[in-house]
Amino acid sequence: MSEPRHRLMDFVREEIMPHRFCSGCGCGTVLNAFTNAVEGLGLDSAEMVCVSGIGCSSWIPSPYFRADTLHTTHGRPIAFATGVKILRPDLTVVVIAGDGDVAGIGGNHLIHAARRNIDLSVFMVNNMIYGMTGGQVAPTTPAGVVTTTTPHSNVEPPFRVADLVVAAGASYVARWTTYHVFPLLESMQNAIKRKGFSFIEIMSQCPENYGRRIGLRTGIDFLKQFKEQALRVEKANGMSEEELKDRIVIGKLCDKERPEYVSELHRITREQVDKLKKEMGGAA
Amino acid sequence: MKKHRTSPTTDSRYKPARPFNADEFGRVRRILGGKVLFVQGDAAVAYGALLAGCRFFAGYPITPATETSEILSQLMPRVGGVCIQMEDEIASVGAIIGASRAGVKSMTATSGPGFSLMQENIGYAAMTETPCVIVDVQRSGPSTGQPTEGAQGDIMQAKWGSHGDYELIALSPSTVQECLDLTIEAFNLSETYGIPVILLTDGIIGHMREKVVLPEFEEIELTWRREPTKPKEEFQPFLVDSTKIPEMAIFGTGYHTYITGLTHSETGYPATDSQVDHHRLVQRLCDKIRDNRDRIVQVERDYSDGDKDTIGIVSYGVTSRSVNSAVKMLRQDGLKIDHLRLVTNWPFPEKEVAELSERANRIVVPELNLGQVYHGVREAVAGRSEVIPLWKTGGEMHVPHDIVELVKGGVK
């Protein structure tokens, strides 16, 4: 008798398990939510391309999620994904990468992709630190925190990345934490379904290289704090900067229809091909 | 739950370049107009790309390469392709690599500063064996330098620009016709060997207008990457046969291919802790080009009668034009001149230069930089001949007279 097989194993590259995430890491939770979201949507992973960069969370799809996968250079997954999506608009193209990758070194690609409103789903796992390299300050690290490259405390304010992406023009933007797994799962499904640029900022934990410097030794410590810090966007609206200090605003930040980049590009191509056919009297 | 697709526009589905046939080629020819054209080098590159079946271009404006982007923006949609402008050159190479893996011949064009920015992703294309073409219309550097002036300062960077060990191919056209012909050649080589191919034109040829004769479909060969021959369950993306070139599973064809810039085994999965896997991979990346160097390397010889005591000149790209005039002048004066023109810069035509050194006592190397191909020539000559550089920077070509004087004088 064969061993019972988990319903999600079809979405995971079983041959390279066990995974390399540290104990208490949030990446496993994100992989869990993502595979459930994909299964729930009824997507065939053969019709998906996952693109990621360099960093711990880039390992969520690369190599653990079983689809065509492009594990790119640091910070560039959105640029690579742009080429894939233009060629194959029929495929579901998802970028999963970290805050250092997407908002640090690759920040320029993020805002331009949002501006273009290209039909990609970008799930940015924000652990507020450069974890893979051992805990250096990130553009998302709160001010005042001690890291290996801010040993006398961080003097920079962090990016609120989801808000930045709303301002840049994305179709769908949300923020959740690894504590809010079910809303995150549903939000991932909505992001994939929404035609246009979709972005979810997933606040996640790195007990190993961030938590131990701020007194949160375990994944559970982080989840408790996320639960306390979380504030629904509906409640946060109208509150002052002071009141929102140290809070994590969660929920859907925007969801709107806008012309989508790849469709518009292909419309131009269709029009030009048709025009040419007319000019050449059908000879083309 | 009902099966869901994110993109409902099936009619816009991109046609891959694979079924590139006489009809499609004929359509491009009709769009380009007559058989004989009078165009810039940058335009010839664009036309060559379309004729080769390139249907995706991503670029960023930069002098003196912008015309290629502008022309392809105009024409690419007419042949059913897409041409986009990205936010920078890093993104441009990223996009063409992504597009190539999704099943199309793709290209970008830039100049020095942009070429510098592209290097990390060029290394990625080499490591992941992704075919793509990068055109570098060289201008004077370093840094911003002389944006509107041509130069040959990126020869070494084309080969050594990204970190680590890898091989790629770089070609140097010396006429506008060759800009077209070698662009087609660049696509063929990149598809055959699964590598980025660099076309090294320059600001002079890029902006110069010359006669170009467009090829007929029967006159050229167009290659396409080898797609998987094994069933999906058995396919390993980097398992190779004696050619040392892997088959390429295109995204969206059900192979669940994993592509990474990390050191990987034949399965494609990371093998970063393995000295054996790393050495085998990197050695193969180099060998697949080195083993085929006789098929790849192109030179043009214009040699004198006889086989010894000649004076050699090694040139490439736009500089060959000055040398052609100088050779005529020198021969009129009764000198035995051997002109070796390097069409291929990388892999370096070491054997061909070594053969020249068996004939020539002295070899003059004129180039628009302060010493790049000079070093390759010296290495190949290995002391058999005296190697005399003729370096020039600032944006102007060599005057033939300068070359004549140097050859006759025999001293710098």
XYZ file of C-alpha atoms in Angstrom:
696
model
C 0.000 0.000 0.000
C 1.394 3.358 -0.939
C 1.825 6.107 1.610
C -0.917 8.689 1.755
C 0.097 11.769 -0.181
C -0.671 15.331 0.903
C -3.023 17.090 -1.502
C -0.535 19.941 -1.988
C 2.486 17.817 -2.849
C 1.748 18.251 -6.562
C 2.721 21.893 -6.109
C 5.991 21.212 -4.353
C 9.278 19.913 -5.705
C 9.391 16.922 -3.424
C 12.767 15.771 -4.734
C 14.650 18.628 -3.085
C 12.939 18.529 0.293
C 13.630 19.072 3.174
C 13.634 22.847 2.799
C 16.423 25.093 4.070
C 14.377 27.609 6.076
C 15.413 28.214 9.686
C 13.256 27.148 12.573
C 10.489 29.703 13.141
C 10.955 31.390 9.728
C 7.885 32.899 8.068
C 8.755 31.573 4.601
C 7.092 28.208 5.244
C 3.842 29.953 6.155
C 3.957 31.941 2.914
C 4.642 28.778 0.871
C 1.730 27.126 2.637
C -0.626 30.019 1.897
C 0.581 30.228 -1.698
C 0.166 26.539 -2.532
C -3.291 26.566 -0.938
C -4.208 29.686 -2.903
C -3.086 28.118 -6.178
C -4.902 24.870 -5.476
C -8.037 26.738 -4.453
C -8.037 28.656 -7.726
C -7.783 25.414 -9.658
C -4.627 26.562 -11.408
C -2.471 24.073 -13.250
C 1.130 24.669 -12.194
C 2.201 23.845 -15.763
C 0.560 27.120 -16.722
C 2.419 29.159 -14.143
C 5.825 30.783 -14.123
C 7.315 31.770 -10.783
C 10.083 34.353 -10.764
C 12.209 35.247 -7.795
C 15.413 37.043 -6.892
C 18.074 36.507 -4.254
C 17.284 36.127 -0.570
C 15.625 33.666 1.784
C 12.076 34.313 0.617
C 13.083 33.890 -3.031
C 13.530 30.232 -2.140
C 9.772 29.926 -1.548
C 9.148 29.466 -5.264
C 12.764 28.824 -6.264
C 13.081 25.915 -6.107
C 10.329 24.706 -3.748
C 7.212 25.547 -5.805
C 6.767 23.215 -8.752
C 6.216 25.407 -11.816
C 8.496 26.785 -14.484
C 10.775 28.847 -12.302
C 13.229 31.627 -13.022
C 15.574 32.329 -10.126
C 17.105 35.613 -11.282
C 19.828 38.024 -10.227
C 19.359 40.055 -7.038
C 16.594 42.636 -7.318
C 15.592 41.883 -10.898
C 12.750 39.337 -10.810
C 10.133 41.871 -11.897
C 12.231 42.835 -14.940
C 12.663 39.178 -15.967
C 8.971 38.511 -15.301
C 8.062 41.397 -17.611
C 9.704 39.602 -20.539
C 7.989 36.315 -19.681
C 4.538 37.887 -19.319
C 4.750 39.823 -22.585
C 5.589 36.609 -24.429
C 3.061 34.448 -22.660
C 0.117 36.526 -21.373
C -1.822 33.283 -21.060
C 0.426 32.084 -18.226
C 0.047 33.125 -14.589
C 3.285 34.867 -13.655
C 4.018 35.295 -9.945
C 7.003 36.990 -8.325
C 7.844 36.036 -4.742
C 10.844 37.791 -3.246
C 11.979 39.700 -0.197
C 11.956 43.337 0.866
C 15.670 43.762 0.152
C 15.206 42.346 -3.319
C 11.957 44.033 -4.350
C 12.094 47.331 -2.428
C 15.860 47.749 -1.944
C 18.074 46.909 -4.903
C 15.076 46.314 -7.183
C 12.895 49.234 -6.064
C 13.067 50.926 -9.447
C 11.618 47.893 -11.243
C 8.826 47.684 -8.645
C 7.540 51.211 -9.116
C 7.776 51.071 -12.903
C 5.957 47.734 -13.074
C 3.210 49.201 -10.871
C 3.042 52.297 -13.069
C 2.747 50.173 -16.216
C 0.162 47.995 -14.480
C 1.571 44.804 -15.946
C -0.422 41.697 -15.056
C 1.995 40.217 -12.510
C 1.355 39.173 -8.922
C 4.197 40.260 -6.694
C 4.241 38.824 -3.177
C 6.898 40.639 -1.180
C 7.902 38.883 2.005
C 8.962 41.670 4.355
C 11.078 40.434 7.262
C 12.515 43.918 7.800
C 16.114 42.693 7.508
C 18.707 41.245 5.128
C 18.403 37.786 6.651
C 20.359 35.573 4.274
C 23.519 37.648 4.655
C 23.269 37.648 8.428
C 21.115 40.573 9.546
C 22.029 43.872 7.889
C 19.776 46.929 7.848
C 17.111 46.891 5.103
C 15.089 49.740 3.597
C 12.234 48.324 5.682
C 14.032 48.136 9.040
C 12.389 50.379 11.650
C 14.411 53.366 12.871
C 16.291 52.815 16.096
C 16.958 49.126 15.526
C 20.437 47.717 15.965
C 21.618 45.541 13.069
C 25.074 44.342 12.033
C 25.511 47.386 9.782
C 23.745 49.818 12.131
C 25.483 48.787 15.344
C 24.787 52.205 16.863
C 21.097 52.074 15.820
C 19.401 52.644 12.482
C 18.814 56.329 11.699
C 16.724 55.733 8.530
C 12.939 55.598 8.479
C 11.556 52.478 6.764
C 9.710 52.352 3.457
C 6.010 51.617 3.691
C 6.239 49.575 0.547
C 2.572 48.762 -0.024
C 1.671 52.457 0.209
C 4.424 53.234 -2.291
C 2.986 50.695 -4.737
C -0.527 52.134 -4.347
C 0.867 55.567 -5.205
C 2.747 54.150 -8.213
C -0.547 52.985 -9.750
C -0.973 49.258 -9.095
C -4.368 47.632 -9.604
C -4.421 45.583 -6.423
C -2.448 46.184 -3.215
C -2.793 44.557 0.192
C -0.768 44.064 3.351
C -0.986 41.065 5.654
C 1.218 39.294 8.148
C 2.173 35.666 8.659
C -0.267 35.678 11.579
C -3.174 36.365 9.193
C -2.794 33.215 7.099
C -6.377 32.783 5.868
C -6.925 36.403 4.833
C -3.486 36.232 3.177
C -4.476 33.121 1.247
C -7.671 34.743 0.018
C -5.821 37.930 -0.803
C -3.308 35.943 -2.900
C -6.193 34.488 -4.875
C -7.661 37.936 -5.457
C -4.266 39.254 -6.488
C -3.786 36.468 -9.034
C -7.317 36.953 -10.389
C -7.009 40.717 -10.684
C -5.811 41.639 -14.140
C -3.075 44.218 -13.684
C -0.254 44.721 -11.244
C -1.032 43.078 -7.901
C 1.128 43.464 -4.847
C 0.926 41.965 -1.383
C 3.307 43.047 1.330
C 3.567 40.096 3.690
C 5.039 41.070 7.055
C 7.067 38.061 8.077
C 9.517 36.988 10.758
C 13.212 36.240 10.877
C 13.855 35.060 14.441
C 17.409 34.070 13.577
C 18.889 37.276 12.208
C 16.403 39.954 13.234
C 14.329 38.693 16.149
C 17.234 37.869 18.391
C 18.433 41.467 18.171
C 15.073 42.946 19.089
C 14.069 40.514 21.795
C 11.789 38.285 19.699
C 13.539 34.944 19.941
C 10.989 32.691 18.281
C 8.503 32.674 15.451
C 5.701 32.584 18.026
C 7.009 35.797 19.641
C 6.734 37.489 16.245
C 3.237 36.195 15.557
C 2.048 37.500 18.924
C 3.504 40.895 18.122
C 1.992 40.916 14.602
C -1.391 40.142 16.190
C -1.013 43.089 18.562
C 0.352 45.490 15.949
C -2.180 44.671 13.241
C -4.857 47.219 12.552
C -7.489 46.844 9.851
C -7.219 49.477 7.161
C -10.858 50.405 7.679
C -10.053 51.345 11.281
C -6.780 53.005 10.403
C -8.375 55.431 7.956
C -8.484 58.863 9.532
C -6.044 58.049 12.302
C -3.026 60.276 12.879
C 0.599 59.401 12.147
C 1.173 59.313 15.887
C -1.658 56.849 16.469
C -0.402 54.638 13.642
C 3.160 54.561 14.928
C 4.266 50.954 15.520
C 1.041 49.598 14.021
C 0.831 47.396 10.919
C -2.088 48.437 8.739
C -3.528 45.258 7.239
C -6.123 44.586 4.591
C -6.801 45.566 1.020
C -5.305 48.983 0.275
C -6.583 49.270 -3.281
C -8.406 47.207 -5.903
C -9.208 48.946 -9.149
C -9.439 48.391 -12.862
C -6.893 50.094 -15.025
C -5.686 49.410 -18.567
C -3.221 46.533 -18.407
C 0.226 46.892 -19.984
C 0.597 43.608 -21.890
C -2.933 43.759 -23.305
C -2.242 47.288 -24.488
C 1.055 46.247 -26.105
C -0.628 43.373 -27.896
C -3.478 45.644 -28.973
C -0.904 47.876 -30.694
C 0.649 44.832 -32.352
C -2.760 43.611 -33.563
C -3.635 47.034 -34.927
C -0.326 47.360 -36.726
C -0.574 43.878 -38.232
C -4.129 44.604 -39.429
C -3.090 47.957 -40.850
C -0.256 46.320 -42.726
C -2.566 43.675 -44.146
C -4.855 46.397 -45.500
C -1.935 48.349 -46.958
C -0.626 45.291 -48.721
C -4.038 44.215 -49.925
C -3.983 40.979 -47.973
C -0.561 40.041 -49.304
C 0.916 40.286 -45.811
C -13.565 25.705 -8.126
C -13.698 26.584 -11.760
C -10.422 26.676 -13.579
C -9.290 30.197 -13.982
C -6.994 31.987 -16.418
C -5.532 35.395 -15.667
C -5.323 36.626 -19.235
C -8.433 36.299 -21.318
C -6.879 37.776 -24.466
C -5.948 34.603 -26.294
C -5.873 36.302 -29.674
C -2.897 38.351 -28.530
C -0.902 35.232 -27.792
C 2.620 35.786 -28.878
C 3.887 33.722 -31.768
C 7.288 32.245 -30.985
C 10.003 32.663 -33.587
C 10.355 28.902 -34.014
C 8.135 28.373 -37.038
C 10.042 31.008 -38.893
C 9.412 30.338 -42.532
C 9.738 31.881 -45.975
C 6.337 33.611 -45.614
C 7.304 35.419 -42.442
C 10.689 36.297 -43.867
C 8.965 37.608 -46.989
C 6.671 39.760 -44.873
C 9.665 41.376 -43.176
C 11.280 41.942 -46.564
C 8.127 43.668 -47.842
C 8.001 45.908 -44.766
C 11.625 46.898 -45.214
C 10.942 47.908 -48.816
C 13.464 47.443 -51.595
C 16.189 44.864 -51.955
C 18.901 47.528 -51.855
C 18.769 50.155 -49.119
C 20.879 53.094 -48.036
C 20.775 53.123 -44.237
C 22.656 53.650 -40.972
C 24.457 50.868 -39.163
C 21.969 51.098 -36.290
C 19.131 50.576 -38.782
C 20.907 47.638 -40.413
C 21.140 45.994 -36.993
C 17.388 46.455 -36.504
C 16.645 45.018 -39.960
C 18.978 42.100 -39.390
C 17.184 41.311 -36.133
C 13.763 41.286 -37.817
C 15.032 39.083 -40.656
C 16.603 36.700 -38.137
C 13.208 36.253 -36.491
C 13.734 38.441 -33.425
C 10.285 39.333 -32.112
C 11.084 40.907 -28.760
C 13.264 43.905 -28.051
C 13.730 45.741 -24.752
C 16.008 48.740 -24.480
C 16.812 52.024 -22.816
C 17.708 55.197 -24.737
C 21.416 55.863 -25.125
C 23.530 57.589 -27.738
C 24.678 56.282 -30.224
C 22.444 53.168 -30.054
C 18.992 54.771 -29.757
C 18.139 54.525 -33.458
C 17.940 50.745 -33.233
C 15.272 51.072 -30.500
C 13.382 53.721 -32.436
C 13.308 51.717 -35.651
C 12.263 48.534 -33.889
C 9.540 50.424 -31.986
C 8.177 51.376 -35.372
C 8.525 48.030 -37.112
C 8.304 45.333 -34.455
C 4.501 45.512 -33.985
C 4.071 45.308 -37.756
C 5.742 41.903 -37.832
C 3.717 40.698 -34.849
C 6.364 41.355 -32.222
C 6.754 43.625 -29.218
C 9.316 46.353 -28.598
C 9.430 48.001 -25.173
C 11.430 50.594 -23.317
C 12.449 49.529 -19.821
C 13.454 51.662 -16.839
C 17.148 50.936 -17.292
C 19.609 48.632 -19.053
C 19.603 46.136 -16.187
C 15.879 45.644 -16.675
C 16.315 45.502 -20.459
C 18.602 42.475 -20.282
C 16.369 40.925 -17.621
C 13.346 41.280 -19.886
C 15.056 39.780 -22.944
C 16.268 36.812 -20.889
C 12.755 36.247 -19.521
C 11.313 36.538 -23.029
C 13.897 34.151 -24.471
C 13.033 31.503 -21.888
C 9.379 32.022 -22.779
C 10.152 31.159 -26.390
C 11.319 33.980 -28.631
C 14.481 35.372 -30.147
C 15.181 38.565 -28.213
C 17.626 41.452 -28.324
C 18.686 44.693 -26.661
C 20.967 47.488 -27.863
C 23.039 49.920 -25.848
C 26.349 51.743 -25.579
C 29.204 51.829 -23.046
C 27.486 53.026 -19.836
C 24.490 50.780 -20.469
C 26.752 47.878 -21.388
C 28.490 48.257 -18.030
C 25.130 48.085 -16.249
C 24.167 44.956 -18.175
C 27.143 42.864 -17.145
C 25.612 41.036 -14.177
C 22.661 39.820 -16.213
C 24.914 38.903 -19.160
C 26.686 36.596 -16.719
C 23.271 35.238 -15.736
C 22.455 34.492 -19.382
C 25.821 32.721 -19.736
C 25.275 30.707 -16.543
C 21.694 29.725 -17.423
C 22.565 29.153 -21.115
C 19.862 31.478 -22.349
C 20.153 32.634 -25.974
C 19.959 36.403 -26.494
C 21.709 39.122 -28.479
C 23.220 42.279 -26.984
C 24.304 45.062 -29.323
C 26.936 47.431 -27.959
C 27.369 50.516 -30.140
C 30.697 51.479 -28.597
C 31.459 55.087 -27.656
C 34.412 56.743 -25.965
C 34.764 56.015 -22.259
C 35.351 55.539 -19.436
C 32.186 56.763 -17.749
C 30.001 59.120 -19.790
C 32.999 59.956 -21.988
C 32.127 61.161 -25.475
C 28.535 60.074 -26.086
C 28.462 60.979 -29.756
C 31.882 59.630 -30.693
C 32.748 56.100 -31.729
C 35.414 53.966 -30.052
C 36.543 50.375 -29.618
C 36.958 50.452 -25.876
C 34.627 47.604 -24.871
C 36.412 44.651 -26.492
C 37.804 43.335 -23.231
C 34.632 44.134 -21.298
C 32.592 42.120 -23.795
C 34.515 39.023 -22.758
C 35.430 39.704 -19.142
C 32.633 42.061 -18.038
C 30.787 39.711 -15.706
C 32.439 37.907 -12.820
C 33.620 34.312 -12.957
C 34.540 31.972 -15.809
C 32.386 31.737 -18.903
C 32.712 32.016 -22.660
C 30.625 33.987 -25.062
C 30.864 35.167 -28.645
C 31.489 38.738 -29.801
C 31.437 39.940 -33.404
C 32.783 43.147 -34.958
C 31.200 44.442 -38.164
C 33.205 46.882 -40.236
C 30.518 47.886 -42.731
C 26.817 48.662 -42.540
C 26.162 45.533 -44.612
C 28.003 43.526 -41.995
C 25.907 45.139 -39.246
C 22.946 43.389 -40.868
C 24.697 40.123 -41.741
C 26.385 39.711 -38.375
C 23.187 40.474 -36.462
C 21.618 37.469 -38.195
C 24.797 35.513 -37.444
C 24.649 36.620 -33.787
C 21.132 35.163 -33.435
C 22.218 31.919 -35.090
C 25.200 31.540 -32.778
C 23.219 32.393 -29.638
C 20.512 29.873 -30.531
C 23.041 27.187 -31.478
C 25.237 27.465 -28.399
C 22.746 28.777 -25.833
C 24.712 31.886 -24.957
C 24.483 35.665 -25.044
C 26.166 36.971 -28.201
C 27.577 40.491 -28.250
C 27.573 42.530 -31.456
C 30.292 45.168 -31.098
C 29.516 47.997 -33.470
C 30.540 51.567 -32.732
C 29.283 55.121 -32.966
C 30.898 55.631 -36.365
C 29.389 52.627 -38.154
C 26.183 52.964 -36.141
C 25.562 56.413 -37.591
C 27.181 55.945 -40.983
C 24.969 55.409 -44.041
C 25.962 52.823 -46.614
C 24.459 50.528 -49.170
C 22.858 47.399 -47.785
C 21.623 44.462 -49.845
C 18.946 42.444 -48.073
C 19.350 38.675 -48.258
C 16.866 36.231 -49.775
C 15.391 33.525 -47.560
C 17.300 30.819 -49.444
C 20.604 32.626 -48.981
C 20.658 32.482 -45.217
C 20.256 29.891 -42.535
C 18.228 30.568 -39.411
C 18.765 28.430 -36.345
C 16.563 27.758 -33.345
C 17.472 26.274 -29.963
C 17.183 22.517 -29.552
C 13.976 21.741 -27.684
C 13.593 18.667 -25.446
C 13.670 15.313 -27.182
C 12.957 13.316 -24.024
C 9.613 12.900 -22.314
C 8.865 15.296 -19.463
C 9.450 12.755 -16.700
C 12.966 11.963 -17.931
C 14.047 15.416 -19.000
C 16.881 17.080 -17.103
C 17.401 20.669 -18.206
C 21.205 20.652 -18.041
C 22.000 17.093 -18.976
C 24.082 17.240 -22.161
C 25.213 14.925 -24.920
C 28.574 15.118 -26.710
C 27.752 18.614 -27.996
C 27.895 19.855 -24.390
C 24.934 22.112 -25.214
C 21.743 21.433 -23.232
C 18.304 21.209 -24.789
C 16.057 24.067 -23.762
C 12.557 23.529 -22.402
C 10.548 26.641 -23.098
C 8.398 28.017 -20.266
C 4.765 27.070 -20.443
C 5.375 23.776 -22.245
C 4.840 21.667 -19.129
C 8.421 20.818 -18.203
C 8.433 22.610 -14.811
C 11.948 23.773 -15.541
C 13.967 25.346 -12.776
C 16.458 27.955 -13.990
C 18.914 29.572 -11.591
C 22.102 31.601 -11.684
C 23.323 29.538 -8.751
C 25.707 26.684 -9.455
C 23.414 23.847 -10.477
C 23.591 20.169 -11.307
C 22.121 18.533 -14.437
C 18.708 18.639 -12.763
C 18.934 22.416 -12.654
C 18.702 22.423 -8.854
C 21.226 24.324 -6.746
C 24.469 22.491 -6.013
C 26.305 25.363 -4.410
C 28.189 23.241 -1.912
C 29.646 20.925 -4.540
C 33.119 21.607 -5.888
C 32.598 18.803 -8.418
C 29.304 20.158 -9.779
C 30.631 23.692 -9.988
C 33.790 22.721 -11.823
C 31.915 20.471 -14.232
C 29.365 23.180 -15.013
C 31.796 26.045 -15.520
C 34.217 23.888 -17.494
C 31.365 22.876 -19.795
C 30.193 26.487 -20.222
C 33.677 27.242 -21.545
C 34.201 23.994 -23.456
C 31.007 24.228 -25.487
C 32.500 27.339 -27.109
C 36.196 26.363 -27.050
C 35.512 22.952 -28.638
C 33.713 24.689 -31.488
C 36.055 27.623 -31.968
C 36.951 26.509 -35.540
C 33.272 26.624 -36.478
C 32.720 29.939 -34.724
C 35.770 32.048 -35.525
C 35.576 34.133 -38.676
C 38.439 36.175 -40.091
C 39.124 37.786 -43.442
C 42.612 37.479 -44.916
C 44.015 39.865 -47.494
C 47.547 38.501 -47.782
C 50.447 39.281 -50.087
C 52.092 36.749 -52.378
C 54.813 34.736 -50.770
C 54.855 33.357 -47.291
C 57.565 35.113 -45.331
C 59.106 38.455 -44.453
C 55.777 40.242 -44.740
C 54.383 43.034 -42.626
C 51.169 42.086 -40.879
C 48.268 44.286 -39.866
C 45.557 42.959 -37.543
C 42.387 45.021 -37.500
C 38.697 44.723 -36.643
C 35.492 46.740 -36.824
C 35.523 50.261 -38.175
C 39.328 50.447 -38.027
C 39.557 47.877 -40.834
C 38.263 50.553 -43.194
C 41.298 52.785 -42.567
C 43.534 49.745 -42.888
C 42.030 48.780 -46.260
C 43.100 52.148 -47.699
C 46.503 51.969 -46.046
C 47.114 48.488 -47.463
C 46.506 49.749 -51.000
C 48.911 52.637 -50.496
C 51.601 50.410 -48.988
C 51.339 47.829 -51.769
C 51.697 50.558 -54.371
C 54.997 51.286 -52.687
C 55.993 47.647 -53.177
C 55.606 46.456 -49.591
C 54.409 42.935 -48.808
C 51.429 43.505 -46.558
C 49.234 40.851 -44.896
C 45.960 42.204 -43.552
C 44.092 39.976 -41.115
C 40.653 41.286 -40.222
C 39.012 39.787 -37.137
C 35.280 39.400 -37.697
C 35.051 37.417 -34.468
C 36.561 39.115 -31.436
C 35.653 36.351 -28.984
C 36.602 33.564 -28.880
C 39.853 35.257 -29.826
C 41.208 34.134 -33.250
C 44.440 33.031 -31.645
C 45.286 30.366 -34.223
C 44.795 32.741 -37.146
C 46.987 35.398 -35.548
C 49.626 32.784 -34.763
C 49.632 31.710 -38.434
C 50.136 35.320 -39.459
C 53.137 35.545 -37.159
C 54.763 32.715 -39.152
C 54.740 35.023 -42.184
C 55.087 38.490 -40.766
C 58.158 39.906 -39.083
C 56.203 42.796 -37.695
C 52.475 43.046 -36.891
C 50.792 46.403 -36.545
C 47.588 46.573 -34.486
C 45.587 49.764 -34.981
C 42.585 50.175 -32.678
C 40.425 52.953 -31.250
C 41.489 52.462 -27.634
C 44.688 52.360 -25.609
C 45.416 48.669 -26.061
C 42.893 45.823 -26.024
C 43.175 43.428 -28.989
C 46.913 44.277 -28.893
C 47.213 42.041 -25.846
C 45.486 39.102 -27.521
C 47.729 39.491 -30.553
C 50.885 39.543 -28.428
C 49.774 36.433 -26.613
C 49.042 34.586 -29.865
C 52.284 35.758 -31.507
C 54.301 34.568 -28.515
C 57.390 36.510 -29.463
C 57.627 35.261 -33.072
C 56.972 38.748 -34.475
C 57.287 42.251 -33.210
C 53.825 43.606 -32.291
C 53.421 47.340 -32.769
C 50.290 49.072 -31.485
C 48.679 52.094 -33.074
C 46.283 53.429 -30.525
C 43.910 56.300 -30.984
C 41.132 57.743 -28.820
C 38.974 60.837 -29.023
C 36.375 59.736 -31.515
C 38.141 59.960 -34.862
C 39.187 57.045 -37.011
C 42.776 56.415 -37.989
C 43.846 58.312 -41.069
C 45.307 55.760 -43.535
C 48.416 57.891 -43.731
C 49.092 57.295 -39.978
C 49.114 53.556 -40.585
C 51.315 53.924 -43.686
C 53.836 56.039 -41.776
C 53.993 53.589 -38.903
C 54.451 50.585 -41.173
C 57.116 52.281 -43.241
C 58.918 53.747 -40.266
C 58.817 50.521 -38.381
C 59.003 52.347 -35.103
C 56.371 53.988 -32.983
